[in-house]
GROMACS .gro file of C-alpha atoms in nm:
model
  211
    1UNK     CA    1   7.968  11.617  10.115
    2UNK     CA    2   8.040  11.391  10.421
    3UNK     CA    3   8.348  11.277  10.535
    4UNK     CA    4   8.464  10.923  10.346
    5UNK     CA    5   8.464  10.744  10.719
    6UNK     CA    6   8.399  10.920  10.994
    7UNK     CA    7   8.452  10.781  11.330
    8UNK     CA    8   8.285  10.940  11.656
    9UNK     CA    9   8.360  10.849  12.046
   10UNK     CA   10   8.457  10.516  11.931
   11UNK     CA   11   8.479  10.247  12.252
   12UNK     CA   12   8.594   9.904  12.241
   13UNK     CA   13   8.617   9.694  12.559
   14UNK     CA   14   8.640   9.289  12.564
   15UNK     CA   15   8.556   9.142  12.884
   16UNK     CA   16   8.813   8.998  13.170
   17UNK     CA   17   8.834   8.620  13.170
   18UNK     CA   18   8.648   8.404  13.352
   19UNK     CA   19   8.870   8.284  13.612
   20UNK     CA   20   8.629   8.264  13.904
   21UNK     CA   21   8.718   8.603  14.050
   22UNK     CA   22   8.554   8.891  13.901
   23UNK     CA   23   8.769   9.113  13.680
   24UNK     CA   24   8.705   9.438  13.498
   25UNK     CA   25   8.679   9.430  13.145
   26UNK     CA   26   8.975   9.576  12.906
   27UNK     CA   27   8.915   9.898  12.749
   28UNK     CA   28   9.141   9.836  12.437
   29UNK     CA   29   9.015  10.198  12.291
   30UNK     CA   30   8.842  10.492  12.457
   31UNK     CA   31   8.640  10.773  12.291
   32UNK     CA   32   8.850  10.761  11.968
   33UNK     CA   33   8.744  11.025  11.699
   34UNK     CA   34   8.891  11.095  11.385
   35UNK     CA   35   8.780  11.162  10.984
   36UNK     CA   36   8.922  11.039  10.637
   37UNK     CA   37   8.837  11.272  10.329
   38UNK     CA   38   8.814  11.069   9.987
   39UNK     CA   39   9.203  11.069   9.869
   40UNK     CA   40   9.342  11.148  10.184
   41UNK     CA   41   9.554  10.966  10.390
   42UNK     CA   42   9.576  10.937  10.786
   43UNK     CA   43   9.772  10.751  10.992
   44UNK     CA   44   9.745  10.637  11.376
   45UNK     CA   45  10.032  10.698  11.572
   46UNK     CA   46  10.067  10.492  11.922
   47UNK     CA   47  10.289  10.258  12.130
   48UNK     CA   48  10.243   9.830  12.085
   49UNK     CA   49   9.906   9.716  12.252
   50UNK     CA   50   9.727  10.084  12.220
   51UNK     CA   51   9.474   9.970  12.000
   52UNK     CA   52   9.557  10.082  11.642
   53UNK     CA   53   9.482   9.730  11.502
   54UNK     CA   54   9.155   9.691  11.650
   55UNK     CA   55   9.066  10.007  11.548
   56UNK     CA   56   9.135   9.881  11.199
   57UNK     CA   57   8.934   9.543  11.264
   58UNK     CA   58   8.657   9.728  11.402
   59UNK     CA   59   8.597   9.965  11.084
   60UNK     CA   60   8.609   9.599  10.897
   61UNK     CA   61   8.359   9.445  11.171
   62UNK     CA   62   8.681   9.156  11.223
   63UNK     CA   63   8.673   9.203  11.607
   64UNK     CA   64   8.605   8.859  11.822
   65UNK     CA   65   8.245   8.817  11.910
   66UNK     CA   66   8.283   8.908  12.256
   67UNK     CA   67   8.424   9.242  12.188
   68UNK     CA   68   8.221   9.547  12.344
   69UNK     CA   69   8.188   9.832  12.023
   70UNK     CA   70   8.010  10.152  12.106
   71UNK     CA   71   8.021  10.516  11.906
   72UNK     CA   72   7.957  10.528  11.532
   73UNK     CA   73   8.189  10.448  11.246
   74UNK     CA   74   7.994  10.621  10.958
   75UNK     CA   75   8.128  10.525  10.602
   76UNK     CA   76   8.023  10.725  10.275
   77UNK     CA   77   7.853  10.541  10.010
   78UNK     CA   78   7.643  10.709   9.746
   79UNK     CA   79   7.623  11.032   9.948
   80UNK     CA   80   7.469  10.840  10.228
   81UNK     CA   81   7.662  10.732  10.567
   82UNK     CA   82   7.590  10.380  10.710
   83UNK     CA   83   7.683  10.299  11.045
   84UNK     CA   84   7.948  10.031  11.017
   85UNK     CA   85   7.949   9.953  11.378
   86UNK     CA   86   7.602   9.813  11.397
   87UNK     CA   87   7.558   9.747  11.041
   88UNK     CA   88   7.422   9.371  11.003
   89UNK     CA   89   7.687   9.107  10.874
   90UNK     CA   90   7.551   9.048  10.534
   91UNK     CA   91   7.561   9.375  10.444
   92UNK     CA   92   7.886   9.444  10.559
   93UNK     CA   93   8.035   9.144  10.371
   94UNK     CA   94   7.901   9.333  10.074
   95UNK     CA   95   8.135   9.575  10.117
   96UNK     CA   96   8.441   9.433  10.293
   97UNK     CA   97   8.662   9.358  10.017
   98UNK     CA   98   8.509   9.599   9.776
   99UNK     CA   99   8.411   9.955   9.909
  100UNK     CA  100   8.675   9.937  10.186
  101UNK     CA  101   8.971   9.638  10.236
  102UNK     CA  102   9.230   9.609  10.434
  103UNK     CA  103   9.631   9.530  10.401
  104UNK     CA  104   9.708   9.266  10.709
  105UNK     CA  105  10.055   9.294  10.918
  106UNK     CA  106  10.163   8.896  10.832
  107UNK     CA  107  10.085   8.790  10.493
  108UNK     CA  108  10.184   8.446  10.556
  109UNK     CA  109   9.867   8.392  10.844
  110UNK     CA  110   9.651   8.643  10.576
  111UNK     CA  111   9.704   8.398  10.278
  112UNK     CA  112   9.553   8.052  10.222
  113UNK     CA  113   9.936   7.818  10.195
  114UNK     CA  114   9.783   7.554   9.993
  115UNK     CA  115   9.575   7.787   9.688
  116UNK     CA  116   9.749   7.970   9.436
  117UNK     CA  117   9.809   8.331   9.493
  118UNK     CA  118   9.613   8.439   9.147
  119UNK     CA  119   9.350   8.218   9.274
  120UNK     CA  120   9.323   8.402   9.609
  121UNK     CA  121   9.288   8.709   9.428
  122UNK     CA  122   9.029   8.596   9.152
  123UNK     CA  123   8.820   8.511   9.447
  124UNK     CA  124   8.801   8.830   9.550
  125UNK     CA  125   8.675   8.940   9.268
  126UNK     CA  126   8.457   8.676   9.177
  127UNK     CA  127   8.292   8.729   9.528
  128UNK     CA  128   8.160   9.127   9.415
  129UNK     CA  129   8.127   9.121   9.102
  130UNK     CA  130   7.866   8.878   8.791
  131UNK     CA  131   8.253   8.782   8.619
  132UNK     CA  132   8.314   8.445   8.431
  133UNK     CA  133   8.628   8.284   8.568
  134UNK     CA  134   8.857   8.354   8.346
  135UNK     CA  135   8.753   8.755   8.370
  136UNK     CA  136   8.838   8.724   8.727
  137UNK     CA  137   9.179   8.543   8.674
  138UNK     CA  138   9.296   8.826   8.435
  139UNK     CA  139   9.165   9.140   8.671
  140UNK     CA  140   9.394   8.943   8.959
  141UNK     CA  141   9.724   8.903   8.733
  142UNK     CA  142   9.655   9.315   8.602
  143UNK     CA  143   9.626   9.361   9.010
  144UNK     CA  144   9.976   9.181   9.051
  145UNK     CA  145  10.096   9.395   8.767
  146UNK     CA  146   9.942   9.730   8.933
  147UNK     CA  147  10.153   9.622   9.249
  148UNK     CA  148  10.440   9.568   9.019
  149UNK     CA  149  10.538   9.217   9.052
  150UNK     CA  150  10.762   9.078   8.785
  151UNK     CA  151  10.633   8.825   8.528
  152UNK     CA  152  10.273   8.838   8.727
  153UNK     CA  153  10.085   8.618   8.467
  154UNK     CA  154  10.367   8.340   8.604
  155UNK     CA  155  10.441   8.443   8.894
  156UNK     CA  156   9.995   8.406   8.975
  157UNK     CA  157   9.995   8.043   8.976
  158UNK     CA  158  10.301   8.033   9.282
  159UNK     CA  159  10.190   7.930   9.631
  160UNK     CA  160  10.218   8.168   9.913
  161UNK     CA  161  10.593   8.027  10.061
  162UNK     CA  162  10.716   8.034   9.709
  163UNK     CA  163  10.721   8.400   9.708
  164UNK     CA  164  10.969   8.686   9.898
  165UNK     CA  165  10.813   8.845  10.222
  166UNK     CA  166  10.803   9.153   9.990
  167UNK     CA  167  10.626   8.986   9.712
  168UNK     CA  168  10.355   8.785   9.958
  169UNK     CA  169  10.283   9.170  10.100
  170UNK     CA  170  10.279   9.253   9.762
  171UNK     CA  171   9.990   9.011   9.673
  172UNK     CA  172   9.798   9.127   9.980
  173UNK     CA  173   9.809   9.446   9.797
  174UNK     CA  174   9.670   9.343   9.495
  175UNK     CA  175   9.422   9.130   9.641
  176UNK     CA  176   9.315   9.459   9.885
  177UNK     CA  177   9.310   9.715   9.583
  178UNK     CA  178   9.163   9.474   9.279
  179UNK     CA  179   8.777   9.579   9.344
  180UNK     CA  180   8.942   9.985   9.387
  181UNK     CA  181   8.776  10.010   9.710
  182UNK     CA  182   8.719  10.361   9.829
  183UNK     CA  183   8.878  10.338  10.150
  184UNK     CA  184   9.204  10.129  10.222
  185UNK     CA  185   9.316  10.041  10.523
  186UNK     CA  186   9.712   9.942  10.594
  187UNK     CA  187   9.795   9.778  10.947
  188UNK     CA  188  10.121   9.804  10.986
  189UNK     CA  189  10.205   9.633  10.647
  190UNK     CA  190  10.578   9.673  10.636
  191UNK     CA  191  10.628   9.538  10.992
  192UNK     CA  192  10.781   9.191  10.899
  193UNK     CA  193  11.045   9.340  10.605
  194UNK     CA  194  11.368   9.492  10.618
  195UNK     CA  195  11.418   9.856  10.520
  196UNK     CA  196  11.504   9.829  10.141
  197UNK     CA  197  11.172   9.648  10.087
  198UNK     CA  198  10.967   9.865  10.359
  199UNK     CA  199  11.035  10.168  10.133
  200UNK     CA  200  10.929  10.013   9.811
  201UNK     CA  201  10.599   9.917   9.992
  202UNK     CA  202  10.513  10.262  10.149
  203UNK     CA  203  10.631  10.396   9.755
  204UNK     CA  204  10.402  10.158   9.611
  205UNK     CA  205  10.112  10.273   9.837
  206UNK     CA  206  10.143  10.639   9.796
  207UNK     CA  207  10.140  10.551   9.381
  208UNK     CA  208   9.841  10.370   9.404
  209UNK     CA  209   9.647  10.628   9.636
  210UNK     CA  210   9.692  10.872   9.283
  211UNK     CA  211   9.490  10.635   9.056
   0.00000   0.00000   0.00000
């Protein structure tokens, strides 16, 4: 059985600006190679700036247009590895959000400020799966309860700055896990909250990685 995402000699490079005077491009990663078994979990470890994050948003194809991707990032699907790297943008919007999400840094630039969080999640699943409205509405306040958010049924119909820092990152969990992707990706998701709360987060992660 293949790995769940491989990634070989991965390369990303975005070009210098155009300032009249010819610059070299930036080589944000070089020749980057790693593997993710199904339930396992693997972190990247590097300084600010060394390219963990768009490593992340180039397995999610979320990298600026101008952005220079070469190597393979071969995801698992049915026994079969697609290249996600060159893999056309409809198809990959098929599975962004349901066979593989991703947990942003900042929930407050992640989340839409003037739609209700439940909302934001129902979306989600409304956008992979043939679900009446209401279906979707009740898989996004059992998501806030999976993520253990108090009162979620309530607390669903709250706008983005009504919530804590922990609960908004909280929400961006639920909305990441509700279509149980098979591979979930975490950028740095307890970067903005103090310790007490960081520790419930990575607890919270390391729960759901067992169901």
């Amino acid at each position: 059985m293949p790995p769940l995402l491989q990634v070989r000699h991965l390369n990303i490079e975005f070009p210098g600006q155009p300032t009249g005077v010819p610059r070299q491009s930036l080589t944000a990663v070089r020749d980057l190679s790693f593997s993710i078994a199904p339930g396992e979990v693997l972190g990247l470890v590097g300084e600010s700036g060394s390219g963990k994050s768009i490593t992340s948003l180039a397995i999610m194809q979320l990298l600026p247009p101008q952005a220079r991707v070469s190597g393979e990032i071969l995801f698992a699907e049915n026994g079969k590895q697609r290249n996600l790297a060159d893999l056309p943008a409809d198809s990959m919007r098929q599975l962004r959000g349901f066979r593989l999400a991703m947990i942003f840094q900042e929930p407050m630039t992640a989340l839409n400020p003037v739609m209700r969080v439940g909302d934001q999640i129902a979306e989600a699943v409304g956008a992979h799966n043939a679900i009446s409205k209401r279906d979707a509405w009740q898989r996004a306040v059992d998501a806030m309860n999976d993520v253990a958010i108090p009162d979620a049924a309530r607390r669903a119909r709250d706008y983005p700055h009504q919530l804590s820092g922990g609960m908004r990152q909280r929400i961006m969990i639920a909305m990441a896990i509700v279509n149980r992707p098979q591979l979930l990706i975490a950028d740095e998701p307890t970067t903005a909250l103090d310790v007490t709360i960081q520790a419930q987060i990575l607890d919270l992660l390391a729960e759901l990685r067992t169901k």
